[in-house]
JSON list of C-alpha atoms in Angstrom, two decimals:
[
{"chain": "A", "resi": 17, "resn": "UNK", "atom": "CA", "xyz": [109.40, 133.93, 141.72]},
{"chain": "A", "resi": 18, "resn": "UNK", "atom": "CA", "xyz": [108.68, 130.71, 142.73]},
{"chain": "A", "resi": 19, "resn": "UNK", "atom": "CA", "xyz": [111.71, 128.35, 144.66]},
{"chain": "A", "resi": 20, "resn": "UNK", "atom": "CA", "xyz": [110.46, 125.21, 144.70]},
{"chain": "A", "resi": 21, "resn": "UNK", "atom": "CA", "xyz": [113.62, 124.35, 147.28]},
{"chain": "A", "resi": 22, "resn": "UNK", "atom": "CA", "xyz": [112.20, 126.89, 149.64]},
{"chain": "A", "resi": 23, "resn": "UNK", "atom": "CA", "xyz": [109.28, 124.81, 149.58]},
{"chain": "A", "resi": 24, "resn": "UNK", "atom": "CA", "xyz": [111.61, 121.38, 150.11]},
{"chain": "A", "resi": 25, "resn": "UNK", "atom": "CA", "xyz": [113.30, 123.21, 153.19]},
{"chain": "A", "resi": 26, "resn": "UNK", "atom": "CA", "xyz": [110.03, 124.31, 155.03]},
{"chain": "A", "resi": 27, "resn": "UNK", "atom": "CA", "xyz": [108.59, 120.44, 154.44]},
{"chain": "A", "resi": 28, "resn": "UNK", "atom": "CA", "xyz": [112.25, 119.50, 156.31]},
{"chain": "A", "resi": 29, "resn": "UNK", "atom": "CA", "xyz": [111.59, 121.92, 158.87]},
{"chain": "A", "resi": 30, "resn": "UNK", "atom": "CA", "xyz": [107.95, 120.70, 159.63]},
{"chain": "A", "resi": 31, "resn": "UNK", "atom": "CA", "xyz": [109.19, 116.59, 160.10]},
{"chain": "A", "resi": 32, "resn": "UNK", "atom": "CA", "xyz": [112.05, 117.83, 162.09]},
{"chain": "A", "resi": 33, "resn": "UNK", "atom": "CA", "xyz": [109.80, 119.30, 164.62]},
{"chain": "A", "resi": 34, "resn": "UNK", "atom": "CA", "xyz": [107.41, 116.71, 164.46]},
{"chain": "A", "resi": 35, "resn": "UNK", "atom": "CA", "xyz": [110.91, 114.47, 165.52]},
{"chain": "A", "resi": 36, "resn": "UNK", "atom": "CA", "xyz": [110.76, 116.56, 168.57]},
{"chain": "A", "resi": 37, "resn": "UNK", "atom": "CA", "xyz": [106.93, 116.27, 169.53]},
{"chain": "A", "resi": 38, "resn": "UNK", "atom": "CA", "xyz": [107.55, 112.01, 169.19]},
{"chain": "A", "resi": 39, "resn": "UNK", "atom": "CA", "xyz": [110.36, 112.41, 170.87]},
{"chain": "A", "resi": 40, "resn": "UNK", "atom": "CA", "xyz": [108.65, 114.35, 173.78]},
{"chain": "A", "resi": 41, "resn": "UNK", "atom": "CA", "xyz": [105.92, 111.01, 173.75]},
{"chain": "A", "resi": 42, "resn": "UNK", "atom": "CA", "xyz": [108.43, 108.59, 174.08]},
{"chain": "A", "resi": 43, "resn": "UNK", "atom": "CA", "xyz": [109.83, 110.62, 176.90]},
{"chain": "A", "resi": 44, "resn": "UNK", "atom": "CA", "xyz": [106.57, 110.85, 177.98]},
{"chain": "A", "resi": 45, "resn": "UNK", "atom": "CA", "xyz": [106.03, 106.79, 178.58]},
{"chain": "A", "resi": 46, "resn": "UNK", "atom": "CA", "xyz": [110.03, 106.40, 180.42]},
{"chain": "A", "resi": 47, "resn": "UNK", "atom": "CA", "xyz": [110.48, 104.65, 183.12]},
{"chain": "A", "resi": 48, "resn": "UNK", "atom": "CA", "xyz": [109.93, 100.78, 184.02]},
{"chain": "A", "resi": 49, "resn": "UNK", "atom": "CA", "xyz": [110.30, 98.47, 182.25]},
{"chain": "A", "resi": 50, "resn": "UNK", "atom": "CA", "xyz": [110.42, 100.42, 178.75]},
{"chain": "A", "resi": 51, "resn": "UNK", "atom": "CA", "xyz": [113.80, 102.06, 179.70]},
{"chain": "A", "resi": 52, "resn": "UNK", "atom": "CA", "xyz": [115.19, 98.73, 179.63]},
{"chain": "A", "resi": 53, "resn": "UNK", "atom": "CA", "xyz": [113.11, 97.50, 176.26]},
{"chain": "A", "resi": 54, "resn": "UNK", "atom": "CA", "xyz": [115.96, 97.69, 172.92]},
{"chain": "A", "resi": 55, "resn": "UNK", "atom": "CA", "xyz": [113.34, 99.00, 170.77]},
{"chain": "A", "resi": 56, "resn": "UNK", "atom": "CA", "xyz": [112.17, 101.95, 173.19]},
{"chain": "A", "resi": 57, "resn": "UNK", "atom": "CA", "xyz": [116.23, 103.02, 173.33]},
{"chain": "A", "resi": 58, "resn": "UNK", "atom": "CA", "xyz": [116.46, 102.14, 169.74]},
{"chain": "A", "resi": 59, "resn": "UNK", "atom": "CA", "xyz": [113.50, 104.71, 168.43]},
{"chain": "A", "resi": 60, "resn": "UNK", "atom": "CA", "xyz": [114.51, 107.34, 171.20]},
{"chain": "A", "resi": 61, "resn": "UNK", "atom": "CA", "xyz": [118.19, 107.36, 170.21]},
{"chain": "A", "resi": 62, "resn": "UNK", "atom": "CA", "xyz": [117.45, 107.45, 166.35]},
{"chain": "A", "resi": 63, "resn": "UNK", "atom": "CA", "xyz": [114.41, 110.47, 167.41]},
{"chain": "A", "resi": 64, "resn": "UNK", "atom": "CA", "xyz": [117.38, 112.77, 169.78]},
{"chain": "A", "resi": 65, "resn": "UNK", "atom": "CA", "xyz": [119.79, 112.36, 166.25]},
{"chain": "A", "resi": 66, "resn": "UNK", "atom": "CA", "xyz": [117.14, 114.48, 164.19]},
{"chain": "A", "resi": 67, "resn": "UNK", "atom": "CA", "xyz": [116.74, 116.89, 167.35]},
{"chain": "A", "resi": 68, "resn": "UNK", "atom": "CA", "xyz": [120.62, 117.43, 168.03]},
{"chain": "A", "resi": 69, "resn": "UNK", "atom": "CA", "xyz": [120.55, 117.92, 164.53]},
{"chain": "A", "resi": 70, "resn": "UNK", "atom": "CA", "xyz": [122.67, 115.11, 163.70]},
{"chain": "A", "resi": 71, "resn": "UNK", "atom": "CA", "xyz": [120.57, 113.30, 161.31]},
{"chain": "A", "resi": 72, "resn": "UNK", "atom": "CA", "xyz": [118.52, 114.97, 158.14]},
{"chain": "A", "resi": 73, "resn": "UNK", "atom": "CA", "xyz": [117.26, 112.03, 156.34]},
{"chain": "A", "resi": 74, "resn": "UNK", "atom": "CA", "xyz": [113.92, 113.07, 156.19]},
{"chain": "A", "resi": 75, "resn": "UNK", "atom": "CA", "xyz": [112.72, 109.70, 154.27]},
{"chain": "A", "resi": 76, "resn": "UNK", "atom": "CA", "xyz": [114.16, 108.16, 157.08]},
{"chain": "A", "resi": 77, "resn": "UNK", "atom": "CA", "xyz": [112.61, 110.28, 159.77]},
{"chain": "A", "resi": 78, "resn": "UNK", "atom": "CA", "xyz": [109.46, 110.02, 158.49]},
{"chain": "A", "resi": 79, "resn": "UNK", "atom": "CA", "xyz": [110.00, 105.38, 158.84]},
{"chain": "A", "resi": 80, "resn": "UNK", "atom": "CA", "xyz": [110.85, 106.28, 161.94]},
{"chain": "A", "resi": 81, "resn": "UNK", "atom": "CA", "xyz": [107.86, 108.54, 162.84]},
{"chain": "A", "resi": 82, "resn": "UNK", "atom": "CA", "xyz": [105.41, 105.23, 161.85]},
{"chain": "A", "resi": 83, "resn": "UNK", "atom": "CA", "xyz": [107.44, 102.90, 164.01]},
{"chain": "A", "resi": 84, "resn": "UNK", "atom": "CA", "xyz": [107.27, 105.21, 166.95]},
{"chain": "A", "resi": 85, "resn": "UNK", "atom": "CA", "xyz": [103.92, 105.84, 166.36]},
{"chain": "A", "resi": 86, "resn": "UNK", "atom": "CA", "xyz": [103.42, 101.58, 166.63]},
{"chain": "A", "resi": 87, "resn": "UNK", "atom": "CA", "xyz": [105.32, 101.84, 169.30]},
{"chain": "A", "resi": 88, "resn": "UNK", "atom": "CA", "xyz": [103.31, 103.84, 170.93]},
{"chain": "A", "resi": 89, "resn": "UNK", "atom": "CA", "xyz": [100.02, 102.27, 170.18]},
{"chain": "A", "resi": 90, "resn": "UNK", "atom": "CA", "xyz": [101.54, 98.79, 171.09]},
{"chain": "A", "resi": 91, "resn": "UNK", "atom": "CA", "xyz": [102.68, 100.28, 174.69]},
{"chain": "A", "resi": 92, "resn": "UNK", "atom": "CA", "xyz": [99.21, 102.01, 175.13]},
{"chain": "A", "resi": 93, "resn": "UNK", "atom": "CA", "xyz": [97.96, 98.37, 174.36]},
{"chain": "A", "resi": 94, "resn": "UNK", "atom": "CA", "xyz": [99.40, 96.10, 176.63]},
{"chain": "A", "resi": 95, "resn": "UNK", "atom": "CA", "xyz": [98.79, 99.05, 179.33]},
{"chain": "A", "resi": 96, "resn": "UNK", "atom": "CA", "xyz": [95.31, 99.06, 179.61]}
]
């Protein structure tokens, strides 16, 4: 029999790990002068809530997964 909430729970699984592999890439840029930068704290604050479990919005986490991801791209940017 088909539970389509089985479904739901294994799509919740799959953001809240992908929370863990942006977190990892924000970790991944941390040091001067983006540990000082409101936005990097901001997104890697918001990113260790879904980790620790503390947060399960997923239509959140997935907002948050695009700004990371331009915050990324904007760091890689004004790097090279």
């Amino acid at each position: 029999m088909f539970d389509p909430n089985a479904q739901s729970e294994h799509d919740d699984e799959i953001e809240l790990n992908e929370a863990e592999v942006w977190l990892e890439e924000l970790e991944n840029i941390a040091g001067s002068p983006v540990d000082a930068d409101p936005e990097y704290i901001e997104l890697r604050t918001q990113l260790t809530a879904y980790v620790d479990g503390h947060q399960t919005d997923i239509e959140n986490l997935k907002e948050l997964v695009k700004r990371v991801q331009r915050y990324l791209k904007q760091q890689n940017l004004e790097n090279e």
